[in-house]
Amino acid sequence: MLSRILLLGATLLAAACQATGPATSATGPATTPTTADTTTPPAPGPTSAVTEPAGGGSEKLFAHRWALTEVAGQPVAPTGDAREAHLLFFPPDRVGGSTGCNRLNGSFELLAGGQLKFSPLATTRMLCPGPAAVETRLIQALGTVQTYYVTDAALELRAGTAVVARFQAAPAGPEK
């Protein structure tokens, strides 16, 4: 519990230190998923545990610590002494977690129809050669997210119709 409070405090401190200026999305065209992306649940498959679109499911998003299980089509498992890659969502618009090596934090925006957009995320800069590939793929994937689908136990982040990352609900215990 103490680690969650500390992570929340660090996230709030980082948010307070961010420069105020025009949003980066104001300078470029917004990307909007097609209607099919926001109304069609994921196709069932052997690795797809998510069957319910997010619409109104944001309370489920905030209810869990989400452990990364797949990114860019590749399964992810903790290796050695690396912290498990995960995300934590804090109402109304903050996200924190770990890439498996470095901590990350930033903000996100929930829009109608299960749309989700992450701000550019800040990460620490520790040298971790083993999990670096997972970190790179995760940060790149989060930058492409357009929609999300969530159940009590699983979270899928999508760009168009492609799943870019899958997460499983994990107990919200002390940070690894």
PDB file of C-alpha atoms in Angstrom:
ATOM      1  CA  MET A   1       0.000   0.000   0.000  1.00  0.00           C
ATOM      2  CA  LEU A   2       2.838   2.357   0.862  1.00  0.00           C
ATOM      3  CA  SER A   3       4.449   1.757  -2.535  1.00  0.00           C
ATOM      4  CA  ARG A   4       1.186   2.696  -4.307  1.00  0.00           C
ATOM      5  CA  ILE A   5       0.972   5.902  -2.301  1.00  0.00           C
ATOM      6  CA  LEU A   6       4.598   6.697  -3.132  1.00  0.00           C
ATOM      7  CA  LEU A   7       4.011   5.940  -6.831  1.00  0.00           C
ATOM      8  CA  LEU A   8       0.933   8.174  -6.816  1.00  0.00           C
ATOM      9  CA  GLY A   9       2.907  10.939  -5.104  1.00  0.00           C
ATOM     10  CA  ALA A  10       5.745  10.636  -7.640  1.00  0.00           C
ATOM     11  CA  THR A  11       3.244  10.721 -10.492  1.00  0.00           C
ATOM     12  CA  LEU A  12       1.569  13.837  -9.119  1.00  0.00           C
ATOM     13  CA  LEU A  13       4.948  15.489  -8.581  1.00  0.00           C
ATOM     14  CA  ALA A  14       5.984  14.712 -12.162  1.00  0.00           C
ATOM     15  CA  ALA A  15       2.689  16.140 -13.419  1.00  0.00           C
ATOM     16  CA  ALA A  16       3.213  19.332 -11.462  1.00  0.00           C
ATOM     17  CA  CYS A  17       6.689  19.725 -12.980  1.00  0.00           C
ATOM     18  CA  GLN A  18       5.548  19.391 -16.569  1.00  0.00           C
ATOM     19  CA  ALA A  19       5.750  22.537 -18.687  1.00  0.00           C
ATOM     20  CA  THR A  20       2.482  24.203 -19.493  1.00  0.00           C
ATOM     21  CA  GLY A  21       1.994  24.884 -23.141  1.00  0.00           C
ATOM     22  CA  PRO A  22      -0.140  23.890 -26.068  1.00  0.00           C
ATOM     23  CA  ALA A  23      -0.940  20.197 -26.255  1.00  0.00           C
ATOM     24  CA  THR A  24       1.061  18.312 -28.844  1.00  0.00           C
ATOM     25  CA  SER A  25      -2.143  17.033 -30.434  1.00  0.00           C
ATOM     26  CA  ALA A  26      -3.090  20.628 -31.280  1.00  0.00           C
ATOM     27  CA  THR A  27      -0.237  20.801 -33.794  1.00  0.00           C
ATOM     28  CA  GLY A  28      -1.018  17.615 -35.700  1.00  0.00           C
ATOM     29  CA  PRO A  29      -4.033  15.829 -37.051  1.00  0.00           C
ATOM     30  CA  ALA A  30      -5.894  13.691 -34.575  1.00  0.00           C
ATOM     31  CA  THR A  31      -6.176  10.018 -35.361  1.00  0.00           C
ATOM     32  CA  THR A  32      -9.582   8.529 -34.822  1.00  0.00           C
ATOM     33  CA  PRO A  33     -10.348   4.832 -35.017  1.00  0.00           C
ATOM     34  CA  THR A  34     -13.006   3.663 -37.421  1.00  0.00           C
ATOM     35  CA  THR A  35     -16.501   2.839 -36.207  1.00  0.00           C
ATOM     36  CA  ALA A  36     -15.643  -0.859 -36.292  1.00  0.00           C
ATOM     37  CA  ASP A  37     -12.810  -0.257 -33.818  1.00  0.00           C
ATOM     38  CA  THR A  38     -15.090   1.209 -31.172  1.00  0.00           C
ATOM     39  CA  THR A  39     -18.135  -1.013 -31.564  1.00  0.00           C
ATOM     40  CA  THR A  40     -16.746  -4.444 -32.401  1.00  0.00           C
ATOM     41  CA  PRO A  41     -15.358  -6.510 -29.536  1.00  0.00           C
ATOM     42  CA  PRO A  42     -12.116  -8.394 -30.117  1.00  0.00           C
ATOM     43  CA  ALA A  43     -12.377 -11.542 -32.169  1.00  0.00           C
ATOM     44  CA  PRO A  44     -12.308 -14.618 -29.953  1.00  0.00           C
ATOM     45  CA  GLY A  45      -9.106 -16.560 -30.141  1.00  0.00           C
ATOM     46  CA  PRO A  46      -6.875 -18.776 -28.080  1.00  0.00           C
ATOM     47  CA  THR A  47      -4.995 -15.827 -26.540  1.00  0.00           C
ATOM     48  CA  SER A  48      -7.868 -13.323 -26.432  1.00  0.00           C
ATOM     49  CA  ALA A  49      -9.528 -13.260 -23.010  1.00  0.00           C
ATOM     50  CA  VAL A  50     -11.165  -9.875 -23.570  1.00  0.00           C
ATOM     51  CA  THR A  51     -14.681  -9.989 -24.938  1.00  0.00           C
ATOM     52  CA  GLU A  52     -16.283  -6.770 -23.783  1.00  0.00           C
ATOM     53  CA  PRO A  53     -15.722  -3.299 -25.253  1.00  0.00           C
ATOM     54  CA  ALA A  54     -14.686  -0.630 -22.810  1.00  0.00           C
ATOM     55  CA  GLY A  55     -17.696   1.671 -23.137  1.00  0.00           C
ATOM     56  CA  GLY A  56     -18.455   2.554 -19.516  1.00  0.00           C
ATOM     57  CA  GLY A  57     -15.765   0.143 -18.295  1.00  0.00           C
ATOM     58  CA  SER A  58     -13.331   2.759 -17.044  1.00  0.00           C
ATOM     59  CA  GLU A  59     -13.957   1.685 -13.435  1.00  0.00           C
ATOM     60  CA  LYS A  60     -12.455  -1.698 -14.387  1.00  0.00           C
ATOM     61  CA  LEU A  61      -9.446   0.096 -15.862  1.00  0.00           C
ATOM     62  CA  PHE A  62      -8.799   1.831 -12.521  1.00  0.00           C
ATOM     63  CA  ALA A  63      -9.523  -1.247 -10.399  1.00  0.00           C
ATOM     64  CA  HIS A  64      -6.362  -3.238 -11.139  1.00  0.00           C
ATOM     65  CA  ARG A  65      -2.638  -3.315 -11.549  1.00  0.00           C
ATOM     66  CA  TRP A  66      -2.243  -4.530 -15.144  1.00  0.00           C
ATOM     67  CA  ALA A  67       0.668  -6.950 -15.716  1.00  0.00           C
ATOM     68  CA  LEU A  68       1.964  -7.021 -19.311  1.00  0.00           C
ATOM     69  CA  THR A  69       1.581 -10.454 -20.951  1.00  0.00           C
ATOM     70  CA  GLU A  70       2.084  -9.595 -24.633  1.00  0.00           C
ATOM     71  CA  VAL A  71       3.409  -6.647 -26.637  1.00  0.00           C
ATOM     72  CA  ALA A  72       3.661  -6.304 -30.426  1.00  0.00           C
ATOM     73  CA  GLY A  73       2.563  -9.926 -30.808  1.00  0.00           C
ATOM     74  CA  GLN A  74       5.341 -11.271 -28.545  1.00  0.00           C
ATOM     75  CA  PRO A  75       4.651 -12.911 -25.159  1.00  0.00           C
ATOM     76  CA  VAL A  76       6.255 -11.208 -22.146  1.00  0.00           C
ATOM     77  CA  ALA A  77       7.462 -12.912 -18.985  1.00  0.00           C
ATOM     78  CA  PRO A  78       9.576 -11.438 -16.169  1.00  0.00           C
ATOM     79  CA  THR A  79      13.255 -12.380 -16.526  1.00  0.00           C
ATOM     80  CA  GLY A  80      15.880 -12.524 -13.808  1.00  0.00           C
ATOM     81  CA  ASP A  81      15.467  -9.816 -11.192  1.00  0.00           C
ATOM     82  CA  ALA A  82      13.651  -7.346 -13.480  1.00  0.00           C
ATOM     83  CA  ARG A  83      10.449  -5.838 -12.200  1.00  0.00           C
ATOM     84  CA  GLU A  84       7.341  -7.090 -13.943  1.00  0.00           C
ATOM     85  CA  ALA A  85       6.204  -4.732 -16.715  1.00  0.00           C
ATOM     86  CA  HIS A  86       2.835  -3.282 -15.694  1.00  0.00           C
ATOM     87  CA  LEU A  87       0.489  -0.281 -15.804  1.00  0.00           C
ATOM     88  CA  LEU A  88      -1.561   1.405 -13.086  1.00  0.00           C
ATOM     89  CA  PHE A  89      -4.336   3.845 -14.033  1.00  0.00           C
ATOM     90  CA  PHE A  90      -5.298   6.610 -11.578  1.00  0.00           C
ATOM     91  CA  PRO A  91      -8.505   8.647 -11.942  1.00  0.00           C
ATOM     92  CA  PRO A  92      -9.117  10.853 -13.705  1.00  0.00           C
ATOM     93  CA  ASP A  93      -6.206  10.792 -16.189  1.00  0.00           C
ATOM     94  CA  ARG A  94      -2.836   9.586 -14.822  1.00  0.00           C
ATOM     95  CA  VAL A  95      -0.924   6.405 -15.627  1.00  0.00           C
ATOM     96  CA  GLY A  96       2.164   4.949 -13.996  1.00  0.00           C
ATOM     97  CA  GLY A  97       3.975   1.651 -13.925  1.00  0.00           C
ATOM     98  CA  SER A  98       7.089  -0.138 -15.057  1.00  0.00           C
ATOM     99  CA  THR A  99       8.528  -1.192 -18.398  1.00  0.00           C
ATOM    100  CA  GLY A 100      10.191  -4.162 -16.751  1.00  0.00           C
ATOM    101  CA  CYS A 101      13.273  -2.001 -16.193  1.00  0.00           C
ATOM    102  CA  ASN A 102      12.363   1.661 -15.908  1.00  0.00           C
ATOM    103  CA  ARG A 103       9.420   3.310 -14.213  1.00  0.00           C
ATOM    104  CA  LEU A 104       7.012   5.249 -16.404  1.00  0.00           C
ATOM    105  CA  ASN A 105       4.377   7.893 -15.815  1.00  0.00           C
ATOM    106  CA  GLY A 106       2.217  10.252 -17.802  1.00  0.00           C
ATOM    107  CA  SER A 107      -1.370  10.996 -18.606  1.00  0.00           C
ATOM    108  CA  PHE A 108      -4.076   9.581 -20.802  1.00  0.00           C
ATOM    109  CA  GLU A 109      -7.431  10.615 -22.186  1.00  0.00           C
ATOM    110  CA  LEU A 110     -10.547   8.430 -22.261  1.00  0.00           C
ATOM    111  CA  LEU A 111     -12.943   9.331 -25.056  1.00  0.00           C
ATOM    112  CA  ALA A 112     -16.336   8.008 -26.146  1.00  0.00           C
ATOM    113  CA  GLY A 113     -16.597   4.534 -27.608  1.00  0.00           C
ATOM    114  CA  GLY A 114     -13.652   3.006 -25.790  1.00  0.00           C
ATOM    115  CA  GLN A 115     -11.104   5.378 -27.291  1.00  0.00           C
ATOM    116  CA  LEU A 116      -7.879   5.857 -25.332  1.00  0.00           C
ATOM    117  CA  LYS A 117      -4.953   8.163 -26.030  1.00  0.00           C
ATOM    118  CA  PHE A 118      -1.712   8.311 -24.023  1.00  0.00           C
ATOM    119  CA  SER A 119       0.359  11.479 -23.699  1.00  0.00           C
ATOM    120  CA  PRO A 120       4.083  11.100 -24.305  1.00  0.00           C
ATOM    121  CA  LEU A 121       5.224   9.082 -21.284  1.00  0.00           C
ATOM    122  CA  ALA A 122       8.194   9.924 -19.065  1.00  0.00           C
ATOM    123  CA  THR A 123      10.514   7.112 -17.991  1.00  0.00           C
ATOM    124  CA  THR A 124      13.501   6.804 -15.717  1.00  0.00           C
ATOM    125  CA  ARG A 125      16.826   6.064 -17.459  1.00  0.00           C
ATOM    126  CA  MET A 126      18.275   3.001 -15.726  1.00  0.00           C
ATOM    127  CA  LEU A 127      20.485   0.657 -17.729  1.00  0.00           C
ATOM    128  CA  CYS A 128      18.815  -2.749 -17.956  1.00  0.00           C
ATOM    129  CA  PRO A 129      20.130  -4.758 -20.920  1.00  0.00           C
ATOM    130  CA  GLY A 130      17.825  -7.796 -20.538  1.00  0.00           C
ATOM    131  CA  PRO A 131      14.360  -6.173 -20.592  1.00  0.00           C
ATOM    132  CA  ALA A 132      15.333  -3.314 -22.949  1.00  0.00           C
ATOM    133  CA  ALA A 133      13.625  -4.923 -25.965  1.00  0.00           C
ATOM    134  CA  VAL A 134      10.344  -5.269 -24.055  1.00  0.00           C
ATOM    135  CA  GLU A 135      10.641  -1.661 -22.870  1.00  0.00           C
ATOM    136  CA  THR A 136      11.186  -0.346 -26.398  1.00  0.00           C
ATOM    137  CA  ARG A 137       8.234  -2.327 -27.799  1.00  0.00           C
ATOM    138  CA  LEU A 138       5.958  -1.302 -24.897  1.00  0.00           C
ATOM    139  CA  ILE A 139       6.708   2.437 -25.183  1.00  0.00           C
ATOM    140  CA  GLN A 140       6.223   2.295 -28.969  1.00  0.00           C
ATOM    141  CA  ALA A 141       2.961   0.339 -28.576  1.00  0.00           C
ATOM    142  CA  LEU A 142       1.531   2.777 -26.008  1.00  0.00           C
ATOM    143  CA  GLY A 143       2.182   5.625 -28.453  1.00  0.00           C
ATOM    144  CA  THR A 144      -0.056   3.955 -31.055  1.00  0.00           C
ATOM    145  CA  VAL A 145      -3.041   3.042 -28.843  1.00  0.00           C
ATOM    146  CA  GLN A 146      -6.433   4.204 -30.099  1.00  0.00           C
ATOM    147  CA  THR A 147      -8.910   1.959 -28.241  1.00  0.00           C
ATOM    148  CA  TYR A 148      -9.069  -0.352 -25.252  1.00  0.00           C
ATOM    149  CA  TYR A 149     -11.142  -3.361 -24.247  1.00  0.00           C
ATOM    150  CA  VAL A 150     -11.332  -4.424 -20.609  1.00  0.00           C
ATOM    151  CA  THR A 151     -12.887  -7.140 -18.440  1.00  0.00           C
ATOM    152  CA  ASP A 152     -12.397  -7.904 -14.773  1.00  0.00           C
ATOM    153  CA  ALA A 153      -9.279  -9.927 -15.594  1.00  0.00           C
ATOM    154  CA  ALA A 154      -7.848  -8.695 -18.913  1.00  0.00           C
ATOM    155  CA  LEU A 155      -7.009  -5.504 -20.801  1.00  0.00           C
ATOM    156  CA  GLU A 156      -6.269  -5.142 -24.519  1.00  0.00           C
ATOM    157  CA  LEU A 157      -4.839  -1.990 -26.064  1.00  0.00           C
ATOM    158  CA  ARG A 158      -5.431  -1.622 -29.804  1.00  0.00           C
ATOM    159  CA  ALA A 159      -4.295   0.477 -32.756  1.00  0.00           C
ATOM    160  CA  GLY A 160      -7.036   0.136 -35.335  1.00  0.00           C
ATOM    161  CA  THR A 161      -7.985  -3.534 -35.268  1.00  0.00           C
ATOM    162  CA  ALA A 162      -4.532  -4.749 -34.194  1.00  0.00           C
ATOM    163  CA  VAL A 163      -3.865  -5.651 -30.572  1.00  0.00           C
ATOM    164  CA  VAL A 164      -0.627  -3.867 -29.601  1.00  0.00           C
ATOM    165  CA  ALA A 165      -0.504  -4.957 -25.932  1.00  0.00           C
ATOM    166  CA  ARG A 166      -2.297  -7.391 -23.618  1.00  0.00           C
ATOM    167  CA  PHE A 167      -2.371  -7.244 -19.841  1.00  0.00           C
ATOM    168  CA  GLN A 168      -3.745  -9.460 -17.053  1.00  0.00           C
ATOM    169  CA  ALA A 169      -5.192  -8.105 -13.821  1.00  0.00           C
ATOM    170  CA  ALA A 170      -2.666  -8.610 -11.030  1.00  0.00           C
ATOM    171  CA  PRO A 171      -2.902  -8.109  -7.292  1.00  0.00           C
ATOM    172  CA  ALA A 172      -2.064  -4.538  -6.362  1.00  0.00           C
ATOM    173  CA  GLY A 173       0.684  -5.444  -3.917  1.00  0.00           C
ATOM    174  CA  PRO A 174       4.096  -3.906  -3.311  1.00  0.00           C
ATOM    175  CA  GLU A 175       6.149  -2.912  -6.343  1.00  0.00           C
ATOM    176  CA  LYS A 176       8.599  -5.547  -7.555  1.00  0.00           C
TER     177      LYS A 176
END
